[in-house]
């Protein structure tokens, strides 16, 4: 009995360990240790390697996300808008939210004030969304815009400031000008007398074209079947992600003044040369001309 107990104490110190080694020859039992005692260091090494791999993966994911999003995301005002915009100091002035807009556009519905026939109320609505307001710019900002500060117009009351206007408002003005030309009898009942009328109009057409092609809209318009119509009919109701125009208009109304307030010459300004068309028009008597689509200012034959 004593020999049996002594054999257990030399092996593992417990009856359970003796049972685990009972199938081994007696000479091998004496040097046997727990399997867990042998494998434990390898388990720790494997665990450490897994942790290192996980940390490397997280670092790689973070770096990839940072490179894709750009270093400014989350740290600059309007960082996402700056990625799809050329430099504009306005993007540093206030936050412009993005919002999902469900566009309700019906081909046969002209209930929107902007699609109705001319009236004082319609004109007022258009003037509210496209006011010409003055933006003050520093010389540094003018240079960042790619302009020559020696040529830009400076404010009379603030000679260290240059004057600008939001291009989005100019584009809305152009759209309104195209709309007005659909109703020339209403807006020009005495006929069109301005020598630059057609030049202005087609300048606006080109401005809207450039704005649309720049935005590269890839929203998808689907089709429906409609009674009395043989071909598939457009369903212009689409979802858009838009810059919050109401916020832009609110900021402009609260912070900017009329464009004409202090934009006049005081003497010594550098002038850019007039184009030949303008020189030829100024040399003619505009009151003796009747302007149509054959106007020389439009066809390019003026002064020839």
XYZ file of C-alpha atoms in Angstrom:
304
model
C 0.000 0.000 0.000
C 2.819 2.319 0.841
C 4.474 1.582 -2.477
C 1.256 2.431 -4.322
C 0.851 5.772 -2.535
C 4.496 6.603 -3.098
C 4.100 5.891 -6.809
C 1.131 8.304 -7.009
C 2.966 11.086 -5.244
C 5.921 10.791 -7.586
C 3.741 10.861 -10.716
C 1.272 13.665 -10.374
C 0.215 13.899 -6.774
C -3.392 12.813 -7.408
C -5.428 9.773 -8.166
C -6.915 11.555 -11.206
C -3.477 11.974 -12.778
C -2.687 8.334 -12.044
C -5.816 7.327 -13.923
C -4.740 9.434 -16.904
C -1.344 7.667 -17.026
C -2.403 4.179 -16.150
C -2.097 3.074 -19.746
C 1.601 4.092 -19.867
C 4.453 1.782 -18.973
C 5.683 2.324 -15.435
C 9.058 3.700 -16.543
C 7.350 6.466 -18.554
C 4.980 7.538 -15.798
C 7.735 8.895 -13.609
C 8.661 11.711 -16.063
C 5.121 12.532 -17.199
C 3.704 16.076 -16.705
C 0.311 17.567 -17.496
C -0.269 18.214 -21.220
C -1.547 21.641 -20.275
C 1.742 22.454 -18.653
C 3.533 21.782 -21.927
C 1.124 23.580 -24.302
C 0.328 26.675 -22.245
C 3.285 28.811 -23.494
C 2.270 28.103 -27.110
C -1.277 29.153 -26.391
C -0.101 32.474 -25.027
C 2.135 33.008 -28.045
C -0.729 32.234 -30.408
C -3.042 34.585 -28.519
C -0.460 37.356 -28.674
C -0.053 36.874 -32.422
C -3.829 37.098 -32.913
C -3.965 40.337 -30.938
C -1.147 41.811 -33.028
C -2.902 40.831 -36.271
C -6.131 42.413 -35.022
C -4.350 45.651 -34.101
C -2.632 45.792 -37.500
C -5.981 45.270 -39.226
C -7.592 48.072 -37.241
C -4.723 50.444 -38.017
C -4.892 49.556 -41.727
C -8.662 50.113 -41.770
C -8.298 53.484 -40.061
C -5.577 54.638 -42.479
C -7.601 53.506 -45.517
C -10.700 55.319 -44.287
C -8.678 58.475 -43.586
C -7.144 58.468 -47.057
C -10.520 57.935 -48.715
C -12.312 60.566 -46.684
C -9.506 63.110 -46.855
C -7.690 64.628 -43.918
C -10.199 67.465 -43.607
C -13.290 65.345 -42.922
C -14.480 65.916 -39.399
C -11.953 68.706 -38.745
C -13.008 71.491 -41.123
C -16.290 73.275 -41.657
C -18.153 71.912 -44.712
C -15.338 69.403 -45.273
C -17.432 67.168 -47.526
C -18.597 70.092 -49.672
C -15.023 71.282 -50.088
C -14.134 67.954 -51.698
C -16.558 68.675 -54.550
C -16.040 72.443 -54.775
C -13.338 74.800 -55.929
C -12.091 77.246 -53.331
C -14.751 79.539 -51.931
C -14.378 81.620 -48.745
C -18.104 81.186 -48.152
C -17.518 77.534 -47.183
C -15.597 78.789 -44.148
C -18.323 81.221 -43.060
C -21.189 78.971 -41.965
C -22.314 75.339 -41.974
C -24.285 74.242 -45.038
C -26.242 71.067 -44.225
C -26.978 68.345 -46.746
C -30.578 67.170 -46.817
C -32.593 64.525 -48.644
C -35.270 66.141 -50.807
C -38.117 64.213 -52.436
C -38.706 66.139 -55.632
C -42.381 66.349 -56.618
C -42.280 67.359 -60.257
C -45.380 66.715 -62.346
C -45.352 67.476 -66.062
C -48.997 68.657 -66.001
C -48.863 70.459 -62.651
C -47.929 74.137 -62.672
C -48.997 74.827 -59.097
C -45.432 75.871 -58.201
C -45.106 79.642 -58.204
C -41.973 79.240 -60.336
C -43.842 77.538 -63.186
C -46.764 79.933 -63.449
C -47.483 82.620 -66.016
C -46.014 86.111 -65.417
C -47.453 88.188 -62.612
C -46.137 90.488 -59.871
C -46.337 87.560 -57.443
C -44.257 85.331 -59.735
C -41.651 88.047 -60.216
C -41.434 88.581 -56.475
C -40.882 84.861 -55.864
C -38.008 84.760 -58.353
C -36.429 87.889 -56.936
C -36.476 86.395 -53.433
C -34.452 83.317 -54.395
C -31.891 85.133 -56.541
C -31.025 88.473 -54.939
C -27.771 90.107 -56.030
C -25.908 90.613 -52.756
C -22.372 91.890 -52.254
C -19.638 89.623 -50.849
C -16.519 91.244 -49.413
C -13.221 89.463 -50.158
C -9.715 89.991 -48.857
C -6.794 90.228 -51.276
C -5.632 86.792 -50.126
C -9.046 85.311 -50.906
C -9.061 86.929 -54.367
C -5.699 85.308 -55.108
C -7.000 81.927 -53.904
C -9.870 82.338 -56.370
C -7.265 82.588 -59.130
C -7.986 86.270 -59.807
C -5.676 89.272 -60.106
C -6.411 91.644 -57.198
C -5.128 94.565 -59.306
C -8.108 94.087 -61.632
C -10.943 93.249 -59.238
C -13.368 95.950 -58.098
C -12.775 97.224 -54.573
C -15.391 98.668 -52.252
C -15.417 102.464 -52.172
C -15.951 102.586 -48.413
C -13.581 99.666 -47.775
C -10.579 99.979 -50.121
C -8.947 96.911 -48.597
C -11.928 94.759 -49.623
C -12.852 93.370 -53.020
C -16.452 92.860 -54.181
C -17.978 89.587 -55.375
C -21.322 87.821 -55.732
C -22.380 84.204 -55.212
C -22.300 82.372 -58.543
C -25.319 80.264 -57.580
C -27.374 83.459 -57.394
C -26.078 84.490 -60.820
C -27.172 81.135 -62.262
C -30.646 81.531 -60.775
C -30.774 85.040 -62.250
C -29.921 83.521 -65.629
C -32.685 80.937 -65.330
C -35.121 83.720 -64.508
C -33.897 85.692 -67.527
C -34.595 82.703 -69.791
C -38.071 82.430 -68.241
C -38.748 86.123 -68.854
C -37.829 85.717 -72.517
C -40.628 83.173 -72.868
C -42.993 86.115 -72.322
C -41.391 89.008 -74.190
C -44.718 90.735 -74.806
C -45.299 90.933 -71.048
C -41.832 92.083 -70.003
C -40.950 94.166 -73.082
C -44.289 95.463 -74.422
C -42.537 98.232 -76.383
C -40.082 95.840 -77.997
C -36.526 94.909 -77.143
C -34.237 97.911 -77.531
C -31.106 96.840 -75.649
C -28.202 96.023 -77.978
C -26.963 93.408 -75.537
C -30.292 91.640 -75.007
C -29.570 88.548 -77.089
C -25.971 88.362 -75.949
C -27.201 88.383 -72.348
C -29.831 85.748 -73.057
C -27.519 83.250 -74.703
C -24.830 83.954 -72.119
C -27.414 82.771 -69.599
C -28.191 79.649 -71.615
C -24.490 78.778 -71.605
C -24.174 79.534 -67.876
C -26.998 77.106 -67.024
C -25.499 74.481 -69.341
C -22.142 74.745 -67.602
C -23.756 74.488 -64.173
C -25.678 71.343 -65.121
C -22.742 69.597 -66.794
C -20.504 70.470 -63.854
C -22.878 68.901 -61.320
C -23.016 65.696 -63.382
C -26.390 64.643 -61.988
C -26.795 60.851 -62.107
C -30.188 60.620 -60.371
C -32.450 58.124 -62.153
C -35.855 59.013 -63.610
C -38.243 56.099 -64.129
C -41.305 55.757 -66.373
C -45.007 54.998 -65.949
C -47.787 53.978 -68.284
C -50.387 56.722 -68.580
C -53.867 56.681 -69.988
C -54.195 58.292 -73.424
C -50.422 58.151 -73.911
C -48.954 55.422 -76.089
C -45.322 55.795 -75.043
C -43.810 55.378 -71.542
C -44.234 58.641 -69.635
C -41.575 60.197 -67.415
C -41.957 60.023 -63.645
C -39.915 63.053 -62.618
C -40.329 62.431 -58.888
C -36.805 61.671 -57.696
C -34.843 61.747 -54.458
C -32.017 64.270 -54.287
C -29.267 65.046 -51.804
C -29.183 68.840 -51.792
C -27.249 71.594 -50.150
C -29.675 73.387 -47.876
C -30.497 76.365 -50.114
C -32.764 77.896 -47.474
C -29.773 78.081 -45.131
C -27.637 79.697 -47.846
C -30.363 82.244 -48.594
C -30.837 82.936 -44.897
C -27.117 83.579 -44.395
C -26.949 85.851 -47.445
C -29.983 87.854 -46.315
C -28.587 88.325 -42.808
C -24.974 89.063 -43.722
C -24.730 90.617 -47.185
C -25.813 94.000 -48.495
C -26.979 95.188 -51.938
C -24.400 94.779 -54.680
C -24.604 98.407 -55.761
C -24.082 99.936 -52.293
C -20.439 100.910 -52.695
C -19.388 99.571 -56.112
C -18.457 102.693 -58.049
C -15.276 104.156 -59.467
C -13.203 106.616 -57.475
C -10.399 107.059 -60.032
C -7.205 105.211 -60.833
C -8.792 101.806 -61.368
C -7.221 99.388 -63.859
C -9.660 98.576 -66.677
C -9.712 95.442 -68.821
C -9.984 96.153 -72.589
C -13.446 96.193 -74.176
C -14.091 93.411 -76.714
C -14.558 94.427 -80.394
C -18.294 93.647 -80.316
C -18.879 96.094 -77.483
C -16.825 98.778 -79.225
C -18.868 98.354 -82.418
C -22.186 98.486 -80.560
C -21.221 101.666 -78.747
C -20.341 103.266 -82.064
C -23.887 102.819 -83.372
C -27.137 104.588 -82.620
C -29.108 102.031 -80.637
C -32.344 104.057 -80.899
C -32.331 103.659 -84.685
C -32.199 99.879 -84.552
C -34.811 97.177 -84.110
C -33.377 94.144 -82.328
C -34.410 90.663 -83.440
C -32.741 87.269 -83.674
C -30.924 88.672 -86.715
C -29.352 91.372 -84.595
C -25.704 91.838 -85.634
C -24.689 91.742 -81.978
C -26.003 88.191 -81.822
C -24.821 86.966 -85.203
C -21.355 88.464 -84.786
C -21.586 90.650 -87.897
C -21.796 93.980 -86.080
C -19.143 96.419 -87.211
C -18.339 94.331 -90.295
